[in-house]
Short mmCIF file of C-alpha atoms and ligand atoms in Angstrom, two decimals:
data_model
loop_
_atom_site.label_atom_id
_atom_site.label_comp_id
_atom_site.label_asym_id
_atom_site.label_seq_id
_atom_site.Cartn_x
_atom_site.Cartn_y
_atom_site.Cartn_z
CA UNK A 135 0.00 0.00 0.00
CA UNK A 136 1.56 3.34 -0.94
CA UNK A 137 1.49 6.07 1.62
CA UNK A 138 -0.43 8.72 1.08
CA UNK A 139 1.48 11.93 2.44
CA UNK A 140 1.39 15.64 2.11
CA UNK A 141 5.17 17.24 1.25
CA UNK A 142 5.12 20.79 3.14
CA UNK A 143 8.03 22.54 1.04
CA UNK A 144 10.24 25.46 -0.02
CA UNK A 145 11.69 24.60 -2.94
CA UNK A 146 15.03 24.97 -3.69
CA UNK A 147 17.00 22.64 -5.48
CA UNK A 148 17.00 19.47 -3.19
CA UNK A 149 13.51 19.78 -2.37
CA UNK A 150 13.01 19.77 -6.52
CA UNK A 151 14.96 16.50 -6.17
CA UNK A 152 12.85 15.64 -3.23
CA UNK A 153 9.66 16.05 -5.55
CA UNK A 154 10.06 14.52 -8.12
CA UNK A 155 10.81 11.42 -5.93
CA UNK A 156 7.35 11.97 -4.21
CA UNK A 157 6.06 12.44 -7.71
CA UNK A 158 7.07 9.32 -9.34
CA UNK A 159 8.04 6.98 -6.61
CA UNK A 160 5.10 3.63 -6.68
CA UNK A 161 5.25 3.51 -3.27
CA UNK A 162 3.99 7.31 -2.86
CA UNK A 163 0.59 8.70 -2.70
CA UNK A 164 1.15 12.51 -3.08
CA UNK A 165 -2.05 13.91 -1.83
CA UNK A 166 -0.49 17.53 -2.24
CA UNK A 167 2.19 20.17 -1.75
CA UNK A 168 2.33 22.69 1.06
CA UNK A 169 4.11 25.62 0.54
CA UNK A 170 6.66 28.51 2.47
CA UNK A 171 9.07 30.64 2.51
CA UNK A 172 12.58 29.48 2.92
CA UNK A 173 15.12 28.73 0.10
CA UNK A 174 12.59 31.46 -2.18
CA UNK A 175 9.66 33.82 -1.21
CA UNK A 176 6.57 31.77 -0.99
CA UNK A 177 5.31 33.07 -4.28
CA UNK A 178 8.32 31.53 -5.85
CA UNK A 179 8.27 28.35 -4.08
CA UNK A 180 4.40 27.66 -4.79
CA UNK A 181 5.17 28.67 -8.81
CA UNK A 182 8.21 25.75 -8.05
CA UNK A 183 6.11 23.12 -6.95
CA UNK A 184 3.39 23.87 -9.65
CA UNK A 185 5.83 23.57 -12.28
CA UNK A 186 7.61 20.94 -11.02
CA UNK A 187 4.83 18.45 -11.02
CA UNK A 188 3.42 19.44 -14.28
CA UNK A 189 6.90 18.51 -15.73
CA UNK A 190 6.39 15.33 -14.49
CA UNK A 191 2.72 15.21 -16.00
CA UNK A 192 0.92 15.27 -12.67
CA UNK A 193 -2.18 17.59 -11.35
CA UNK A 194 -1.13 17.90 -7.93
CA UNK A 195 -2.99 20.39 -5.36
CA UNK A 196 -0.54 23.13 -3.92
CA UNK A 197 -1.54 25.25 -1.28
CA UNK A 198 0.58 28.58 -0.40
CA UNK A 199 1.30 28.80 3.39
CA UNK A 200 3.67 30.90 5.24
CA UNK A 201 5.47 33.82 4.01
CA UNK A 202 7.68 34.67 7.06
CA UNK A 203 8.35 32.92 10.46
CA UNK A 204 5.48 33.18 12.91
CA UNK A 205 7.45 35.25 15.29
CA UNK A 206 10.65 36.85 14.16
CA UNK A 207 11.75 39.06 11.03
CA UNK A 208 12.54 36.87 7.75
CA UNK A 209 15.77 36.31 6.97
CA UNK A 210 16.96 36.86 3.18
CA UNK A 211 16.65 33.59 1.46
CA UNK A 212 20.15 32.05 0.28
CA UNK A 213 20.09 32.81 -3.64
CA UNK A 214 24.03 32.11 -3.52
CA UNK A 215 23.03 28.12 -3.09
CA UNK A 216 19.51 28.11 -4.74
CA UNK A 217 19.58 30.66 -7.28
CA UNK A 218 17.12 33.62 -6.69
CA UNK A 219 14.54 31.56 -8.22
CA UNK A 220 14.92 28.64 -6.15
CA UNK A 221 16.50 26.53 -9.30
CA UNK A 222 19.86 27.38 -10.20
CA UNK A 223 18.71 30.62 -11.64
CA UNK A 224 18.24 28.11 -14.85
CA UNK A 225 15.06 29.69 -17.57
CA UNK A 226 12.08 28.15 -16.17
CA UNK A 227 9.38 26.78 -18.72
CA UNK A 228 5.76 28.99 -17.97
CA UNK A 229 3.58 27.59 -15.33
CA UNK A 230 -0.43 26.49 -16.38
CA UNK A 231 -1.88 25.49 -12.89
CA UNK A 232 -2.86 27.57 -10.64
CA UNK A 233 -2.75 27.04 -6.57
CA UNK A 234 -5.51 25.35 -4.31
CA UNK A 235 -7.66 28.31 -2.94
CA UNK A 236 -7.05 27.26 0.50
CA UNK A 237 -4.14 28.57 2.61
CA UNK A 238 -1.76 25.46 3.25
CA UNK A 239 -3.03 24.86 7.40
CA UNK A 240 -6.18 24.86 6.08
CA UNK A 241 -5.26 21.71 3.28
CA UNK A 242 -3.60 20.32 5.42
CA UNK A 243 -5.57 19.69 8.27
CA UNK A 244 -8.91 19.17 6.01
CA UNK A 245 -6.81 16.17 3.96
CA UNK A 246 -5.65 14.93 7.80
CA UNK A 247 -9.54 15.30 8.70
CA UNK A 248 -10.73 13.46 5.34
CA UNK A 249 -8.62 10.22 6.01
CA UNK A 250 -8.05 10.25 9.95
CA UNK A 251 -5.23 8.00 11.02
CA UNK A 252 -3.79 7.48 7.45
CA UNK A 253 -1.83 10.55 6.27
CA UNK A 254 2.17 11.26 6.40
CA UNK A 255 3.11 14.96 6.92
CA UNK A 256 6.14 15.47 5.57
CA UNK A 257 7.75 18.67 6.10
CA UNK A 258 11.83 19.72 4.40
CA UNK A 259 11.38 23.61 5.20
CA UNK A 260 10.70 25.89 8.06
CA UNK A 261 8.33 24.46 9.57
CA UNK A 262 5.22 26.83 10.04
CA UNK A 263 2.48 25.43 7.80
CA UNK A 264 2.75 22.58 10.67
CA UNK A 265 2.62 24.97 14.07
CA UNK A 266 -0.48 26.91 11.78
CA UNK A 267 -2.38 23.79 10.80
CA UNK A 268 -2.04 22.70 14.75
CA UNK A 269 -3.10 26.18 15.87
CA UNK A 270 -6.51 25.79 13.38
CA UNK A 271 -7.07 22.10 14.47
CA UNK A 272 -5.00 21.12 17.47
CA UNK A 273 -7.11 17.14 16.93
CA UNK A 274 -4.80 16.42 13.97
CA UNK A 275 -2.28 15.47 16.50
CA UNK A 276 -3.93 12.32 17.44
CA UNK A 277 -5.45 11.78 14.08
CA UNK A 278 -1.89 11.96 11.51
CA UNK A 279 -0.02 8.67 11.02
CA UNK A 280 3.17 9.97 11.49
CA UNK A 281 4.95 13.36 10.95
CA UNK A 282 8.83 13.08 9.18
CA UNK A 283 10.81 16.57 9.86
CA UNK A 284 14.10 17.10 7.52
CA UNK A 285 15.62 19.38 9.99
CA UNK A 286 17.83 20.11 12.77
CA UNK A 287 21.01 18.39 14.33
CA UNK A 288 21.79 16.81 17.15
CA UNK A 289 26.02 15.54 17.01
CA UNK A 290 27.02 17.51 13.16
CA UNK A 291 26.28 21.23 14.50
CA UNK A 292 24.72 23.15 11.80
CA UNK A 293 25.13 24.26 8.35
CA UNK A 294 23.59 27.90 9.13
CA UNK A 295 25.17 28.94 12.53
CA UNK A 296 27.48 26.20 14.49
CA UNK A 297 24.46 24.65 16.33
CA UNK A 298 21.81 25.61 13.79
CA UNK A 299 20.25 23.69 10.90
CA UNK A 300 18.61 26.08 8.24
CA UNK A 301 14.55 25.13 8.85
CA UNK A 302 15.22 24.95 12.25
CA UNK A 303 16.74 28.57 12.27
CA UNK A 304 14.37 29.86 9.72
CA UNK A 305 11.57 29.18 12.38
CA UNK A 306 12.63 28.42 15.69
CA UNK A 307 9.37 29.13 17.31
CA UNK A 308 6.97 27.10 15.05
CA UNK A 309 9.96 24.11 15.14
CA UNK A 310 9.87 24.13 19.12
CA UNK A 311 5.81 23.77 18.39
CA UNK A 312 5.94 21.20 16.02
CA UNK A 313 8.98 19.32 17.30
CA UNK A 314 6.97 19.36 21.06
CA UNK A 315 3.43 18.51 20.09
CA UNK A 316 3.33 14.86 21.11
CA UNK A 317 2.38 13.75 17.70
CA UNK A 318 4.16 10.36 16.20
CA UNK A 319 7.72 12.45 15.01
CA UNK A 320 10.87 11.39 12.91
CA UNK A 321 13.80 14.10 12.81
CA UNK A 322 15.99 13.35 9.86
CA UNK A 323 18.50 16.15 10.15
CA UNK A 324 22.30 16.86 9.12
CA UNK A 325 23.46 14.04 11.23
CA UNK A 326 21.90 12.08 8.10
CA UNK A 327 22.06 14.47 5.17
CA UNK A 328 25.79 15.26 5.79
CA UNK A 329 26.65 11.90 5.10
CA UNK A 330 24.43 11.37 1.52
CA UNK A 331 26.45 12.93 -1.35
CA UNK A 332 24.51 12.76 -4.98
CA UNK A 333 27.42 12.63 -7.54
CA UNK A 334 27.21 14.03 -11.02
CA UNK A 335 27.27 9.83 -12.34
CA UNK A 336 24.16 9.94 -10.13
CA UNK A 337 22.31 13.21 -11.60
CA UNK A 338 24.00 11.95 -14.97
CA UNK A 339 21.12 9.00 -14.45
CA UNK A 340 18.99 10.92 -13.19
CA UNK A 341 18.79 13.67 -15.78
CA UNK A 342 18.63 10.67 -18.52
CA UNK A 343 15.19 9.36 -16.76
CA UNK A 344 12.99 12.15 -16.11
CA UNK A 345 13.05 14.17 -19.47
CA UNK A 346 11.71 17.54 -19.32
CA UNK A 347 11.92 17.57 -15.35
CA UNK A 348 15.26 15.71 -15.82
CA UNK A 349 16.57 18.99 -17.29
CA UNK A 350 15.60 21.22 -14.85
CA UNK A 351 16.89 19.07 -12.36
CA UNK A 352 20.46 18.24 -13.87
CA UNK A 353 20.09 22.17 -14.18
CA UNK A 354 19.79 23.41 -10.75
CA UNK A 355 21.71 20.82 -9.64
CA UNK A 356 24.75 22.42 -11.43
CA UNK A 357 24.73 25.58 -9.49
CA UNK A 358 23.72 23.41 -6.23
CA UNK A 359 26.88 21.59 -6.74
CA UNK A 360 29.19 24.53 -6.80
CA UNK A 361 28.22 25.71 -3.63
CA UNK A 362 28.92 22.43 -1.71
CA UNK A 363 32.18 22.59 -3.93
CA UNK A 364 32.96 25.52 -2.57
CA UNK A 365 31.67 25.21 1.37
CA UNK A 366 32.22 21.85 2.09
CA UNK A 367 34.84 20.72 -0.47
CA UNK A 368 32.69 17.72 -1.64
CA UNK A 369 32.40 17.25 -5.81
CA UNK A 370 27.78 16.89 -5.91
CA UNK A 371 25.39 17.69 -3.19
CA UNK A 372 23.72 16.67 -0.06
CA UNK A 373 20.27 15.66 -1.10
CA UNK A 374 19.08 16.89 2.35
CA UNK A 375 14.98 16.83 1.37
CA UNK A 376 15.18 13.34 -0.72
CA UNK A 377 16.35 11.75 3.14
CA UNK A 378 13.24 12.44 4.54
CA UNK A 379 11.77 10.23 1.91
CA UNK A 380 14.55 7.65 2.22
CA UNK A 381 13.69 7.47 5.25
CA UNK A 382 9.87 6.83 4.86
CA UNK A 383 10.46 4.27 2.08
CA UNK A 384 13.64 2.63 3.41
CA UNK A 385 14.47 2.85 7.46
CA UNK A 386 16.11 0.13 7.13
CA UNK A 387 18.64 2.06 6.04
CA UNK A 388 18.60 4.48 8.61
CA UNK A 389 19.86 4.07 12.72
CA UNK A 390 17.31 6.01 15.25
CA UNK A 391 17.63 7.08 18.72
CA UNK A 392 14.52 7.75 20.57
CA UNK A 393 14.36 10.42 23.21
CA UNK A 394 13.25 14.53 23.97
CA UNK A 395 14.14 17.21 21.50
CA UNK A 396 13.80 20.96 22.39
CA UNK A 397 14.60 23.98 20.46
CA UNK A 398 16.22 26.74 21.12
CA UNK A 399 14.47 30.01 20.48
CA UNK A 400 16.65 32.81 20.97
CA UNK A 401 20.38 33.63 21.62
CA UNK A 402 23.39 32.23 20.17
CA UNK A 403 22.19 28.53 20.41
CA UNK A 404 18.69 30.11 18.19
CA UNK A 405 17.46 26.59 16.28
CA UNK A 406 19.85 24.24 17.93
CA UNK A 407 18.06 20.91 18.18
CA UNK A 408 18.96 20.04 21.65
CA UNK A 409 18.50 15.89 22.01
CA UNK A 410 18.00 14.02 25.78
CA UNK A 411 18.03 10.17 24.97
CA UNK A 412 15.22 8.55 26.60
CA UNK A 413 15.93 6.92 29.71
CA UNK A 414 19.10 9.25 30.41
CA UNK A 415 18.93 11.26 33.46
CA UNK A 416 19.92 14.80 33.94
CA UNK A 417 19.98 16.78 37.46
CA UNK A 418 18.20 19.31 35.79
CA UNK A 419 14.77 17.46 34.65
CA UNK A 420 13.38 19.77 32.39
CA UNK A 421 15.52 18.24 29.65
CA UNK A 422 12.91 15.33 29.76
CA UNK A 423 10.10 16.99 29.59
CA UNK A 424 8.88 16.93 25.70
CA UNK A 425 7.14 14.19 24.36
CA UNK A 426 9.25 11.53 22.66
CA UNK A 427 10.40 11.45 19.17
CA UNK A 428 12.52 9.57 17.00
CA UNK A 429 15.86 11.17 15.65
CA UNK A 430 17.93 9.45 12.39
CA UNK A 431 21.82 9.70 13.81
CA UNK A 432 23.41 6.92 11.41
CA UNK A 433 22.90 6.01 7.77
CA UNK A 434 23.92 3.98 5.22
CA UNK A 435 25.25 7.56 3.07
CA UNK A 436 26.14 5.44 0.18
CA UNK A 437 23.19 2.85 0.45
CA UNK A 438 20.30 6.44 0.33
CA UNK A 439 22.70 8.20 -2.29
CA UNK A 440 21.83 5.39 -4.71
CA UNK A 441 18.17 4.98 -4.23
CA UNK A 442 17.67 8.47 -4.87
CA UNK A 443 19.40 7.75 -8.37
CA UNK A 444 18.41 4.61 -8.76
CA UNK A 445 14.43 5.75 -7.97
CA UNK A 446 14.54 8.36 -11.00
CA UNK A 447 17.47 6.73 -13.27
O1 LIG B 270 19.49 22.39 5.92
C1 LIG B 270 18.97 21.76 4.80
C2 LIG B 270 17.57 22.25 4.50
O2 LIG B 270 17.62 23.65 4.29
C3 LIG B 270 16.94 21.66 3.28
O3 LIG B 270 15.55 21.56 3.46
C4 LIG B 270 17.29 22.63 2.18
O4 LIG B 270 16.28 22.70 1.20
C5 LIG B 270 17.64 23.93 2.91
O5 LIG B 270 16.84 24.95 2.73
CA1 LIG B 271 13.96 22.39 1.80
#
């Protein structure tokens, strides 16, 4: 039985990679795509995800959601790694659909709502579509299968401060909601990602299988690739997004540690993940006091790398 999930987004170049995975993969039933600010302005991400899955031939509802972090000031979004339109700055074929009228809370918790019990949220930006949807409907909690967070860090410190992972940082205050509502919660974060490299042999494959949406993402991918070229020294990318649905599809892959996350909200430590395996006991208690969660802290790099290719060779 596939599972039906709803992809909450900002995409971005490995989200695009991300997509078309949840587009194409058998085992996948995308009920829709949430949008936010993030990698692009929410405009841009929600004309992204539009075009993205008409490349691929699909009619796929996208609602818009948040345009700025439900506290703090925005920050600029990172056109030096995504391109200021969220794909490598590549020329970007005209988009037809047009969005769901409904904001993306709203979507999501009416799709949770319609099929109680049954539906993965999946969520690979900042995460505020998620804290909104539990603000409008605080039952989904009890009625989502399962929610699956790419986000955060717990032992490979960050990639947008030293303790802080970008969709953490992005939002602090709507992760330490979502990360802290007691609902069924995976955290695949950098501890993961930093260890998954796509190649160019494996977006060589890719490009080769997925025609018109194969170009756009060999495209992006090239600009993607010089920044991690440049910042981290490695020759392809971290296909942070596509874990989440590695994850989903293949934990066997995948090593888990169960226990309380918190996040930090302000400071110098703003969007740290901050991780208290379960059953460890600190003087101070209040590092045990969050529901528990599960957190992805080993992987099979190579083993995830190769699915991703081998999914849309
Ligand atoms: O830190 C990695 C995450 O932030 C990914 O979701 C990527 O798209 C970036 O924005
Ligand atoms: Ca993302």
């Amino acid at each position: 039985m596939p599972h039906p999930i709803i992809f909450d987004t900002d995409p971005g170049v490995d989200d695009a990679q991300a997509i078309a995975i949840a587009l194409r993969h058998p085992d996948i039933e995308l009920l829709g795509m949430t949008t936010t600010y993030g990698n692009v302005d929410v405009e841009t991400a929600t004309h992204n995800a539009l075009l993205l899955a008409e490349l691929a031939g699909r009619e796929i509802p996208v609602a818009q959601g948040a345009a700025a972090p439900m506290v703090k000031p925005r920050h600029p979004a990172p056109a030096h790694i995504h391109g200021a339109n969220g794909l490598g700055n590549i020329e970007l074929p005209a988009v037809r659909g047009r969005p769901d009228p409904r904001s993306a809370a709203q979507f999501i918790v009416d799709t949770v709502n319609a099929r109680p019990g049954e539906v993965t949220l999946m969520a690979v930006g900042p995460v505020g579509n998620l804290a909104a949807a539990l603000q409008l409907d605080p039952a989904i909690i009890d009625k989502v299968k399962q929610v699956v967070i790419m986000g955060g860090s717990v032992r490979e410190g960050g990639n947008v401060t030293p303790v802080a992972e970008a969709n953490m940082f992005n939002d602090p205050d709507a992760a330490a909601r979502v990360l802290t509502a007691g609902w069924p919660l995976t955290l695949v974060g950098l501890d993961v990602t930093h260890r998954c490299v796509l190649t160019p042999a494996h977006m060589a494959r890719i490009e080769a299988g997925q025609g018109a949406l194969g170009e756009v993402l060999a495209g992006s991918y090239a600009f993607y690739r010089d920044f991690y070229y440049e910042f981290l020294g490695i020759d392809g990318c971290c296909p942070h997004d596509s874990c989440a649905l590695a994850w989903l599809l293949r934990p066997e892959l995948f090593i888990t540690s169960r226990g309380h996350l918190t996040v930090a909200m302000s400071g110098d430590a703003e969007g740290q993940t901050i991780f208290a395996p379960e059953g460890r006991a600190f003087i101070e208690a209040r590092w045990s006091r969050t529901p528990l969660v599960d957190v992805c802290l080993g992987v099979d790099g190579k083993a995830v790398s190769d699915w991703i290719a081998d999914t849309l060779a």
